[in-house]
């Protein structure tokens, strides 16, 4: 609520500030609260050396200024919150990546049957140290032909939102030798 004092010397609301204001030669004032996040956080105050200086048009002008300041503060808060959320997301991604990259279990991501990522444990299981040997290749390259139908059924189940519980499957290393692994899958 805007507060206008037309005569600081005789305004009972100004008793706390009267002596100091008069010493400075101030005779009238207008104060408008500045809201931030729905709460009053600041007050924009103007003083004049003249009594009854702040008439209705001037008060409206001050209120417009305060509305713009409140809006700007709100936008700054939104931007700060957005940046904080981005930083939190980045830190979460870093922790997640560190967890996956250092997991002792082989993990990989494929999209449309093409391998997009595999962690170091997965690379070791397949007999390679280079992600370049794996990323961009078809997932089925590492599945024996006799097992591909079962794998396709499990992939389809995951894509439809069904669980793919832990089972034993055969995989092929880059040298063609087969080995058994326990596999479960989730959509990402």
PDB file of C-alpha atoms in Angstrom:
ATOM      1  CA  UNK A   1       0.000   0.000   0.000  1.00  0.00           C
ATOM      2  CA  UNK A   2       1.404   3.366  -1.002  1.00  0.00           C
ATOM      3  CA  UNK A   3       1.957   5.758   1.857  1.00  0.00           C
ATOM      4  CA  UNK A   4       1.998   9.533   1.280  1.00  0.00           C
ATOM      5  CA  UNK A   5       2.881  12.066   3.923  1.00  0.00           C
ATOM      6  CA  UNK A   6       1.921  15.578   2.800  1.00  0.00           C
ATOM      7  CA  UNK A   7       3.373  17.204   5.910  1.00  0.00           C
ATOM      8  CA  UNK A   8       6.057  15.265   7.773  1.00  0.00           C
ATOM      9  CA  UNK A   9       6.157  17.856  10.586  1.00  0.00           C
ATOM     10  CA  UNK A  10       2.500  17.261  11.544  1.00  0.00           C
ATOM     11  CA  UNK A  11       1.951  13.643  10.349  1.00  0.00           C
ATOM     12  CA  UNK A  12       1.676  11.360  13.416  1.00  0.00           C
ATOM     13  CA  UNK A  13       2.799   8.368  11.326  1.00  0.00           C
ATOM     14  CA  UNK A  14       6.166  10.083  10.840  1.00  0.00           C
ATOM     15  CA  UNK A  15       7.002  10.527  14.533  1.00  0.00           C
ATOM     16  CA  UNK A  16       9.887   8.068  14.374  1.00  0.00           C
ATOM     17  CA  UNK A  17      11.513   9.874  11.437  1.00  0.00           C
ATOM     18  CA  UNK A  18      10.269  13.425  11.986  1.00  0.00           C
ATOM     19  CA  UNK A  19      13.290  14.911  13.744  1.00  0.00           C
ATOM     20  CA  UNK A  20      15.807  13.507  11.258  1.00  0.00           C
ATOM     21  CA  UNK A  21      13.655  14.412   8.230  1.00  0.00           C
ATOM     22  CA  UNK A  22      13.156  17.980   9.397  1.00  0.00           C
ATOM     23  CA  UNK A  23      16.874  18.335  10.093  1.00  0.00           C
ATOM     24  CA  UNK A  24      17.415  17.476   6.436  1.00  0.00           C
ATOM     25  CA  UNK A  25      14.744  19.917   5.370  1.00  0.00           C
ATOM     26  CA  UNK A  26      12.335  17.227   4.166  1.00  0.00           C
ATOM     27  CA  UNK A  27       8.631  18.134   4.356  1.00  0.00           C
ATOM     28  CA  UNK A  28       6.713  15.434   2.425  1.00  0.00           C
ATOM     29  CA  UNK A  29       7.251  11.875   1.234  1.00  0.00           C
ATOM     30  CA  UNK A  30       5.847   9.002  -0.739  1.00  0.00           C
ATOM     31  CA  UNK A  31       6.752   5.372   0.014  1.00  0.00           C
ATOM     32  CA  UNK A  32       5.762   2.411  -2.141  1.00  0.00           C
ATOM     33  CA  UNK A  33       6.516  -1.194  -1.132  1.00  0.00           C
ATOM     34  CA  UNK A  34       8.512  -3.279  -3.604  1.00  0.00           C
ATOM     35  CA  UNK A  35       7.354  -6.871  -3.706  1.00  0.00           C
ATOM     36  CA  UNK A  36       9.559  -9.783  -4.543  1.00  0.00           C
ATOM     37  CA  UNK A  37       8.163 -13.275  -4.639  1.00  0.00           C
ATOM     38  CA  UNK A  38       4.817 -12.078  -3.294  1.00  0.00           C
ATOM     39  CA  UNK A  39       6.336 -10.463  -0.188  1.00  0.00           C
ATOM     40  CA  UNK A  40       7.379  -6.907   0.550  1.00  0.00           C
ATOM     41  CA  UNK A  41      11.160  -6.879   0.497  1.00  0.00           C
ATOM     42  CA  UNK A  42      12.016  -3.215  -0.077  1.00  0.00           C
ATOM     43  CA  UNK A  43      10.386   0.188   0.062  1.00  0.00           C
ATOM     44  CA  UNK A  44      10.926   2.838  -2.587  1.00  0.00           C
ATOM     45  CA  UNK A  45      10.780   6.198  -0.850  1.00  0.00           C
ATOM     46  CA  UNK A  46      10.988   9.714  -2.216  1.00  0.00           C
ATOM     47  CA  UNK A  47      11.115  12.873  -0.178  1.00  0.00           C
ATOM     48  CA  UNK A  48      10.571  16.522  -1.025  1.00  0.00           C
ATOM     49  CA  UNK A  49      11.497  19.803   0.647  1.00  0.00           C
ATOM     50  CA  UNK A  50       7.945  21.032  -0.118  1.00  0.00           C
ATOM     51  CA  UNK A  51       4.808  20.061   1.775  1.00  0.00           C
ATOM     52  CA  UNK A  52       2.049  18.384  -0.266  1.00  0.00           C
ATOM     53  CA  UNK A  53       4.491  17.823  -3.117  1.00  0.00           C
ATOM     54  CA  UNK A  54       3.310  14.337  -4.139  1.00  0.00           C
ATOM     55  CA  UNK A  55      -0.031  14.721  -5.923  1.00  0.00           C
ATOM     56  CA  UNK A  56      -1.989  11.884  -7.568  1.00  0.00           C
ATOM     57  CA  UNK A  57      -0.166  11.911 -10.963  1.00  0.00           C
ATOM     58  CA  UNK A  58       3.228  11.855  -9.265  1.00  0.00           C
ATOM     59  CA  UNK A  59       2.159   9.055  -6.941  1.00  0.00           C
ATOM     60  CA  UNK A  60       0.945   7.030  -9.960  1.00  0.00           C
ATOM     61  CA  UNK A  61       4.315   7.628 -11.652  1.00  0.00           C
ATOM     62  CA  UNK A  62       6.178   6.375  -8.575  1.00  0.00           C
ATOM     63  CA  UNK A  63       3.890   3.325  -8.406  1.00  0.00           C
ATOM     64  CA  UNK A  64       4.600   2.597 -12.085  1.00  0.00           C
ATOM     65  CA  UNK A  65       8.335   2.815 -11.426  1.00  0.00           C
ATOM     66  CA  UNK A  66       7.986   0.444  -8.480  1.00  0.00           C
ATOM     67  CA  UNK A  67       5.911  -1.988 -10.566  1.00  0.00           C
ATOM     68  CA  UNK A  68       8.725  -2.079 -13.137  1.00  0.00           C
ATOM     69  CA  UNK A  69      11.336  -2.604 -10.427  1.00  0.00           C
ATOM     70  CA  UNK A  70       9.232  -5.420  -8.921  1.00  0.00           C
ATOM     71  CA  UNK A  71       8.883  -7.006 -12.350  1.00  0.00           C
ATOM     72  CA  UNK A  72      12.636  -6.731 -12.980  1.00  0.00           C
ATOM     73  CA  UNK A  73      13.415  -8.300  -9.600  1.00  0.00           C
ATOM     74  CA  UNK A  74      11.017 -11.138 -10.388  1.00  0.00           C
ATOM     75  CA  UNK A  75      12.726 -11.759 -13.721  1.00  0.00           C
ATOM     76  CA  UNK A  76      16.138 -11.719 -12.009  1.00  0.00           C
ATOM     77  CA  UNK A  77      14.874 -14.256  -9.479  1.00  0.00           C
ATOM     78  CA  UNK A  78      13.504 -16.451 -12.264  1.00  0.00           C
ATOM     79  CA  UNK A  79      16.815 -16.264 -14.106  1.00  0.00           C
ATOM     80  CA  UNK A  80      18.734 -17.106 -10.931  1.00  0.00           C
ATOM     81  CA  UNK A  81      16.440 -20.073 -10.294  1.00  0.00           C
ATOM     82  CA  UNK A  82      16.868 -21.238 -13.895  1.00  0.00           C
ATOM     83  CA  UNK A  83      20.659 -21.017 -13.638  1.00  0.00           C
ATOM     84  CA  UNK A  84      20.618 -22.854 -10.301  1.00  0.00           C
ATOM     85  CA  UNK A  85      18.452 -25.599 -11.833  1.00  0.00           C
ATOM     86  CA  UNK A  86      20.795 -25.858 -14.828  1.00  0.00           C
ATOM     87  CA  UNK A  87      23.807 -26.146 -12.514  1.00  0.00           C
ATOM     88  CA  UNK A  88      22.055 -28.777 -10.382  1.00  0.00           C
ATOM     89  CA  UNK A  89      21.180 -30.734 -13.527  1.00  0.00           C
ATOM     90  CA  UNK A  90      24.758 -30.483 -14.782  1.00  0.00           C
ATOM     91  CA  UNK A  91      26.108 -31.713 -11.445  1.00  0.00           C
ATOM     92  CA  UNK A  92      23.588 -34.553 -11.446  1.00  0.00           C
ATOM     93  CA  UNK A  93      24.644 -35.523 -14.963  1.00  0.00           C
ATOM     94  CA  UNK A  94      28.314 -35.467 -13.915  1.00  0.00           C
ATOM     95  CA  UNK A  95      27.598 -37.705 -10.905  1.00  0.00           C
ATOM     96  CA  UNK A  96      25.476 -40.058 -13.008  1.00  0.00           C
ATOM     97  CA  UNK A  97      28.117 -40.276 -15.735  1.00  0.00           C
ATOM     98  CA  UNK A  98      30.832 -40.929 -13.140  1.00  0.00           C
ATOM     99  CA  UNK A  99      28.672 -43.658 -11.573  1.00  0.00           C
ATOM    100  CA  UNK A 100      27.999 -45.371 -14.914  1.00  0.00           C
ATOM    101  CA  UNK A 101      31.539 -45.000 -16.251  1.00  0.00           C
ATOM    102  CA  UNK A 102      33.067 -46.484 -13.108  1.00  0.00           C
ATOM    103  CA  UNK A 103      30.491 -49.215 -12.475  1.00  0.00           C
ATOM    104  CA  UNK A 104      31.992 -52.709 -12.337  1.00  0.00           C
ATOM    105  CA  UNK A 105      29.068 -53.981 -14.438  1.00  0.00           C
ATOM    106  CA  UNK A 106      28.891 -53.624 -18.187  1.00  0.00           C
ATOM    107  CA  UNK A 107      26.338 -51.001 -19.253  1.00  0.00           C
ATOM    108  CA  UNK A 108      25.370 -49.741 -22.646  1.00  0.00           C
ATOM    109  CA  UNK A 109      22.751 -47.600 -24.347  1.00  0.00           C
ATOM    110  CA  UNK A 110      21.348 -48.296 -27.765  1.00  0.00           C
ATOM    111  CA  UNK A 111      18.738 -46.532 -29.839  1.00  0.00           C
ATOM    112  CA  UNK A 112      17.097 -48.214 -32.776  1.00  0.00           C
ATOM    113  CA  UNK A 113      19.526 -51.115 -32.412  1.00  0.00           C
ATOM    114  CA  UNK A 114      22.601 -48.846 -32.736  1.00  0.00           C
ATOM    115  CA  UNK A 115      24.981 -48.677 -29.759  1.00  0.00           C
ATOM    116  CA  UNK A 116      25.266 -45.077 -28.532  1.00  0.00           C
ATOM    117  CA  UNK A 117      27.326 -45.618 -25.376  1.00  0.00           C
ATOM    118  CA  UNK A 118      29.093 -48.383 -23.464  1.00  0.00           C
ATOM    119  CA  UNK A 119      30.977 -48.067 -20.205  1.00  0.00           C
ATOM    120  CA  UNK A 120      34.520 -49.371 -19.634  1.00  0.00           C
ATOM    121  CA  UNK A 121      33.349 -52.617 -17.978  1.00  0.00           C
ATOM    122  CA  UNK A 122      31.165 -53.359 -21.016  1.00  0.00           C
ATOM    123  CA  UNK A 123      34.046 -52.656 -23.372  1.00  0.00           C
ATOM    124  CA  UNK A 124      36.296 -55.043 -21.387  1.00  0.00           C
ATOM    125  CA  UNK A 125      33.603 -57.735 -21.537  1.00  0.00           C
ATOM    126  CA  UNK A 126      33.498 -57.423 -25.318  1.00  0.00           C
ATOM    127  CA  UNK A 127      37.290 -57.589 -25.512  1.00  0.00           C
ATOM    128  CA  UNK A 128      38.042 -54.010 -26.543  1.00  0.00           C
ATOM    129  CA  UNK A 129      39.209 -50.842 -24.858  1.00  0.00           C
ATOM    130  CA  UNK A 130      38.024 -48.497 -27.566  1.00  0.00           C
ATOM    131  CA  UNK A 131      34.532 -47.011 -27.553  1.00  0.00           C
ATOM    132  CA  UNK A 132      35.132 -46.330 -31.267  1.00  0.00           C
ATOM    133  CA  UNK A 133      35.039 -50.097 -31.904  1.00  0.00           C
ATOM    134  CA  UNK A 134      31.523 -50.297 -30.444  1.00  0.00           C
ATOM    135  CA  UNK A 135      29.637 -46.989 -30.710  1.00  0.00           C
ATOM    136  CA  UNK A 136      27.698 -46.664 -33.935  1.00  0.00           C
ATOM    137  CA  UNK A 137      27.547 -50.406 -34.560  1.00  0.00           C
ATOM    138  CA  UNK A 138      24.435 -52.553 -34.464  1.00  0.00           C
ATOM    139  CA  UNK A 139      23.714 -54.113 -31.106  1.00  0.00           C
ATOM    140  CA  UNK A 140      23.025 -57.451 -32.826  1.00  0.00           C
ATOM    141  CA  UNK A 141      26.684 -57.671 -33.826  1.00  0.00           C
ATOM    142  CA  UNK A 142      27.295 -58.850 -30.254  1.00  0.00           C
ATOM    143  CA  UNK A 143      24.375 -61.308 -30.098  1.00  0.00           C
ATOM    144  CA  UNK A 144      24.671 -64.820 -31.602  1.00  0.00           C
ATOM    145  CA  UNK A 145      22.193 -65.279 -34.483  1.00  0.00           C
ATOM    146  CA  UNK A 146      20.337 -68.062 -32.601  1.00  0.00           C
ATOM    147  CA  UNK A 147      19.617 -65.660 -29.676  1.00  0.00           C
ATOM    148  CA  UNK A 148      18.528 -62.591 -31.630  1.00  0.00           C
ATOM    149  CA  UNK A 149      14.784 -63.344 -31.591  1.00  0.00           C
ATOM    150  CA  UNK A 150      14.740 -63.559 -27.773  1.00  0.00           C
ATOM    151  CA  UNK A 151      16.745 -60.337 -27.502  1.00  0.00           C
ATOM    152  CA  UNK A 152      14.391 -58.578 -29.930  1.00  0.00           C
ATOM    153  CA  UNK A 153      11.368 -59.687 -27.886  1.00  0.00           C
ATOM    154  CA  UNK A 154      12.936 -58.302 -24.693  1.00  0.00           C
ATOM    155  CA  UNK A 155      13.807 -55.012 -26.390  1.00  0.00           C
ATOM    156  CA  UNK A 156      10.244 -54.700 -27.699  1.00  0.00           C
ATOM    157  CA  UNK A 157       8.849 -55.400 -24.214  1.00  0.00           C
ATOM    158  CA  UNK A 158      10.990 -52.608 -22.740  1.00  0.00           C
ATOM    159  CA  UNK A 159       9.888 -50.206 -25.479  1.00  0.00           C
ATOM    160  CA  UNK A 160       6.275 -51.009 -24.562  1.00  0.00           C
ATOM    161  CA  UNK A 161       6.971 -50.215 -20.901  1.00  0.00           C
ATOM    162  CA  UNK A 162       7.200 -53.787 -19.668  1.00  0.00           C
ATOM    163  CA  UNK A 163      10.066 -54.941 -17.468  1.00  0.00           C
ATOM    164  CA  UNK A 164      12.888 -57.010 -18.879  1.00  0.00           C
ATOM    165  CA  UNK A 165      13.905 -59.056 -15.834  1.00  0.00           C
ATOM    166  CA  UNK A 166      17.384 -60.350 -15.248  1.00  0.00           C
ATOM    167  CA  UNK A 167      18.179 -63.385 -17.440  1.00  0.00           C
ATOM    168  CA  UNK A 168      21.284 -65.054 -18.755  1.00  0.00           C
ATOM    169  CA  UNK A 169      22.113 -64.281 -22.398  1.00  0.00           C
ATOM    170  CA  UNK A 170      24.993 -65.080 -24.713  1.00  0.00           C
ATOM    171  CA  UNK A 171      27.069 -62.270 -26.127  1.00  0.00           C
ATOM    172  CA  UNK A 172      29.869 -62.243 -28.671  1.00  0.00           C
ATOM    173  CA  UNK A 173      33.205 -60.578 -28.087  1.00  0.00           C
ATOM    174  CA  UNK A 174      34.824 -58.551 -30.849  1.00  0.00           C
ATOM    175  CA  UNK A 175      36.947 -61.627 -31.686  1.00  0.00           C
ATOM    176  CA  UNK A 176      33.746 -63.695 -32.161  1.00  0.00           C
ATOM    177  CA  UNK A 177      34.045 -65.829 -29.009  1.00  0.00           C
ATOM    178  CA  UNK A 178      30.847 -66.302 -26.997  1.00  0.00           C
ATOM    179  CA  UNK A 179      30.352 -65.665 -23.301  1.00  0.00           C
ATOM    180  CA  UNK A 180      27.391 -65.595 -20.939  1.00  0.00           C
ATOM    181  CA  UNK A 181      26.155 -62.528 -19.090  1.00  0.00           C
ATOM    182  CA  UNK A 182      23.198 -61.649 -16.919  1.00  0.00           C
ATOM    183  CA  UNK A 183      21.139 -58.961 -18.636  1.00  0.00           C
ATOM    184  CA  UNK A 184      18.339 -56.672 -17.544  1.00  0.00           C
ATOM    185  CA  UNK A 185      17.038 -53.650 -19.419  1.00  0.00           C
ATOM    186  CA  UNK A 186      15.247 -50.386 -18.739  1.00  0.00           C
ATOM    187  CA  UNK A 187      14.168 -47.590 -21.070  1.00  0.00           C
ATOM    188  CA  UNK A 188      16.196 -44.365 -20.903  1.00  0.00           C
TER     189      UNK A 188
END
